[in-house]
Tab-separated table of C-alpha atoms in Angstrom:
chain	number	residue	atom	x	y	z
R	1	VAL	CA	1.672	-10.513	-0.563
R	2	ASN	CA	1.401	-9.825	-4.319
R	3	GLY	CA	0.287	-12.425	-6.766
R	4	HIS	CA	1.305	-10.295	-9.764
R	5	VAL	CA	-1.840	-11.536	-11.460
R	6	GLY	CA	-3.915	-9.483	-13.886
R	7	LEU	CA	-7.677	-9.259	-13.506
R	8	PHE	CA	-8.366	-11.588	-16.410
R	9	GLU	CA	-5.741	-14.243	-15.760
R	10	ASP	CA	-6.392	-17.708	-14.425
R	11	GLY	CA	-6.252	-17.713	-10.668
R	12	ALA	CA	-7.027	-13.990	-10.352
R	13	ALA	CA	-9.920	-14.509	-7.882
R	14	ARG	CA	-7.875	-16.945	-5.764
R	15	TRP	CA	-5.007	-14.436	-5.540
R	16	ALA	CA	-7.373	-11.572	-4.781
R	17	ARG	CA	-8.756	-13.439	-1.809
R	18	HIS	CA	-5.217	-14.220	-0.569
R	19	GLU	CA	-4.077	-10.599	-1.004
R	20	ILE	CA	-7.104	-9.276	0.864
R	21	GLU	CA	-6.685	-11.929	3.581
R	22	VAL	CA	-3.017	-10.940	4.188
R	23	ASN	CA	-2.800	-7.283	3.249
R	24	TYR	CA	-6.134	-6.037	4.592
R	25	LEU	CA	-7.480	-8.574	7.124
R	26	GLY	CA	-3.970	-9.068	8.572
R	27	ALA	CA	-3.790	-5.382	9.275
R	28	LEU	CA	-7.325	-5.444	10.758
R	29	ASN	CA	-6.388	-8.365	13.039
R	30	MET	CA	-3.291	-6.512	14.140
R	31	LEU	CA	-5.262	-3.380	14.965
R	32	ARG	CA	-7.830	-5.332	16.891
R	33	ALA	CA	-5.110	-7.197	18.843
R	34	PHE	CA	-3.090	-4.199	19.934
R	35	GLY	CA	-5.536	-1.197	19.662
R	36	PRO	CA	-7.534	-1.842	22.835
R	37	ALA	CA	-4.417	-1.931	25.022
R	38	MET	CA	-3.096	1.244	23.406
R	39	ARG	CA	-6.443	2.972	23.924
R	40	GLN	CA	-6.470	1.900	27.521
R	41	ARG	CA	-2.931	3.222	28.121
R	42	HIS	CA	-3.620	6.378	26.100
R	43	GLU	CA	-0.396	5.978	24.204
R	44	GLY	CA	1.223	4.203	21.305
R	45	THR	CA	1.831	4.407	17.613
R	46	VAL	CA	0.503	1.984	14.957
R	47	VAL	CA	2.616	1.916	11.765
R	48	GLN	CA	1.083	0.239	8.759
R	49	LEU	CA	3.297	-0.506	5.798
R	50	LEU	CA	1.146	0.152	2.770
R	51	SER	CA	2.282	0.867	-0.774
R	52	PHE	CA	2.052	3.768	-3.174
R	53	THR	CA	-0.264	1.431	-5.155
R	54	ALA	CA	-2.892	2.125	-2.488
R	55	LEU	CA	-3.250	5.487	-4.276
R	56	VAL	CA	-2.402	4.649	-7.895
R	57	ASN	CA	-3.292	1.284	-9.370
R	58	VAL	CA	-0.651	-0.580	-11.391
R	59	PRO	CA	-1.858	-2.621	-14.342
R	60	LEU	CA	-1.726	-6.355	-13.893
R	61	MET	CA	-1.712	-5.978	-10.102
R	62	ALA	CA	-5.244	-4.717	-9.552
R	63	SER	CA	-6.217	-6.935	-6.643
R	64	TYR	CA	-2.903	-6.243	-4.810
R	65	CYS	CA	-3.512	-2.497	-5.268
R	66	ALA	CA	-7.084	-2.906	-4.099
R	67	SER	CA	-5.911	-4.784	-0.962
R	68	LYS	CA	-3.515	-1.937	-0.184
R	69	ALA	CA	-6.228	0.660	-0.833
R	70	ALA	CA	-8.482	-1.183	1.575
R	71	ALA	CA	-5.707	-1.214	4.157
R	72	HIS	CA	-5.205	2.485	3.576
R	73	SER	CA	-8.887	3.089	4.264
R	74	LEU	CA	-8.635	0.965	7.354
R	75	ILE	CA	-5.776	2.954	8.833
R	76	GLN	CA	-7.672	6.184	8.154
R	77	ALA	CA	-10.575	4.784	10.202
R	78	ALA	CA	-8.175	3.531	12.921
R	79	ARG	CA	-6.541	6.943	13.104
R	80	ALA	CA	-9.945	8.594	13.637
R	81	GLU	CA	-10.983	6.061	16.255
R	82	LEU	CA	-7.703	5.993	18.161
R	83	ALA	CA	-6.838	9.709	18.117
R	84	PRO	CA	-9.110	10.623	21.021
R	85	PHE	CA	-7.150	8.122	23.137
R	86	GLY	CA	-3.726	9.581	22.298
R	87	VAL	CA	-2.798	6.752	19.925
R	88	ARG	CA	-1.224	7.727	16.639
R	89	VAL	CA	-1.569	5.828	13.353
R	90	CYS	CA	0.917	6.214	10.514
R	91	GLY	CA	0.677	4.884	6.988
R	92	VAL	CA	3.897	4.233	5.028
R	93	PHE	CA	3.608	4.431	1.249
R	94	PRO	CA	6.841	3.355	-0.489
R	95	ARG	CA	7.056	2.664	-4.208
R	96	ILE	CA	9.065	-0.448	-5.123
R	97	VAL	CA	11.181	-1.659	-2.189
R	98	ASP	CA	14.265	-3.773	-2.803
R	99	THR	CA	12.883	-7.035	-1.316
R	100	ALA	CA	12.397	-10.612	-2.483
R	101	MET	CA	8.893	-9.684	-3.686
R	102	ALA	CA	10.386	-7.152	-6.128
R	103	THR	CA	13.381	-9.128	-7.450
R	104	HIS	CA	11.744	-9.485	-10.927
R	105	VAL	CA	11.133	-5.725	-11.225
R	106	ALA	CA	13.758	-3.988	-13.310
R	107	THR	CA	13.615	-0.411	-12.075
R	108	ALA	CA	14.987	1.796	-9.337
R	109	LYS	CA	14.000	0.564	-5.877
R	110	THR	CA	13.953	2.047	-2.436
R	111	SER	CA	16.180	0.306	0.048
R	112	PRO	CA	14.607	-1.380	3.137
R	113	GLN	CA	16.934	0.823	5.210
R	114	GLU	CA	15.501	3.989	3.645
R	115	VAL	CA	11.971	2.774	4.464
R	116	ALA	CA	12.980	1.955	8.053
R	117	LEU	CA	14.587	5.396	8.479
R	118	ALA	CA	11.410	7.014	7.170
R	119	VAL	CA	9.292	5.036	9.665
R	120	ILE	CA	11.499	5.972	12.605
R	121	THR	CA	11.404	9.652	11.510
R	122	ALA	CA	7.616	9.530	11.127
R	123	ILE	CA	7.217	8.055	14.646
R	124	ALA	CA	9.572	10.684	16.122
R	125	THR	CA	7.866	13.601	14.379
R	126	GLY	CA	4.250	12.463	14.559
R	127	VAL	CA	3.636	12.341	10.857
R	128	ASP	CA	0.443	10.532	9.756
R	129	GLU	CA	1.661	9.472	6.315
R	130	VAL	CA	5.149	9.014	4.937
R	131	TYR	CA	6.364	8.539	1.387
R	132	PRO	CA	9.906	7.266	1.458
R	133	GLY	CA	12.405	7.500	-1.412
R	134	SER	CA	10.928	8.118	-4.823
R	135	ALA	CA	7.409	7.926	-3.387
R	136	ALA	CA	7.763	11.532	-2.181
R	137	VAL	CA	8.138	12.805	-5.709
R	138	SER	CA	5.330	10.528	-6.891
R	139	HIS	CA	3.064	11.729	-4.147
R	140	ALA	CA	3.636	15.353	-5.153
R	141	ALA	CA	2.808	14.459	-8.744
R	142	PHE	CA	-0.281	12.548	-7.574
R	143	ILE	CA	-1.530	15.538	-5.589
R	144	ALA	CA	-1.004	17.818	-8.632
R	145	ALA	CA	-2.686	15.491	-11.185
R	146	PRO	CA	-4.058	12.226	-9.799
R	147	LYS	CA	-5.228	10.783	-13.112
R	148	ALA	CA	-1.911	11.565	-14.914
R	149	LEU	CA	-0.073	8.973	-12.817
R	150	GLU	CA	-2.800	6.421	-13.535
R	151	ARG	CA	-2.554	6.992	-17.310
R	152	GLU	CA	1.287	6.909	-17.094
R	153	SER	CA	1.173	3.603	-15.258
R	154	GLY	CA	-1.172	2.116	-17.859
R	155	SER	CA	1.105	3.282	-20.674
R	156	ARG	CA	3.909	1.095	-19.235
R	157	LEU	CA	2.099	-2.059	-20.188
R	158	PRO	CA	3.901	-3.900	-22.946
R	159	ALA	CA	2.364	-3.190	-26.326
R	160	THR	CA	1.343	-6.877	-26.743
R	161	THR	CA	-0.563	-6.760	-23.477
R	162	ARG	CA	-2.293	-3.460	-24.384
R	163	ASN	CA	-3.331	-4.984	-27.747
R	164	LEU	CA	-4.728	-8.105	-26.047
R	165	LEU	CA	-6.693	-6.029	-23.539
R	166	ALA	CA	-8.042	-3.765	-26.249
R	167	ARG	CA	-9.361	-6.811	-28.193
R	168	ALA	CA	-10.981	-8.384	-25.117
């Protein structure tokens, strides 16, 4: 879930709790439900749909990004804990996917089919992390200059919002 709420807006703390509850704790509950059986069988693959925002925060969506960053950290821990048992863990980091949650976003979007194909390919090839669609280019840029994407993301705020934040 994504409340699309900035840090300083009314309801920000309520949305942050909800985003953490669903995006992080939901993933934790899923891992705890299925991980023990996979460990016991010494096989299986966990796939966690994350977001590129787990790596680069987007202004006015800080708590959503934080919830995805927490989930990213969780799958890294799960990968380490499950690997000795032959269980693989894969994180999927798309940018904006063409779903109901992104209907208000006016930019290029990755199709759900492209994300699904990337997941199937990752499972088949044993990849730990996958960046479908435009996320592959963004990930390469992030590796080259992590702070550059953060600054670029901040520059996309409308001028009126940047002025309000600067005065706060």
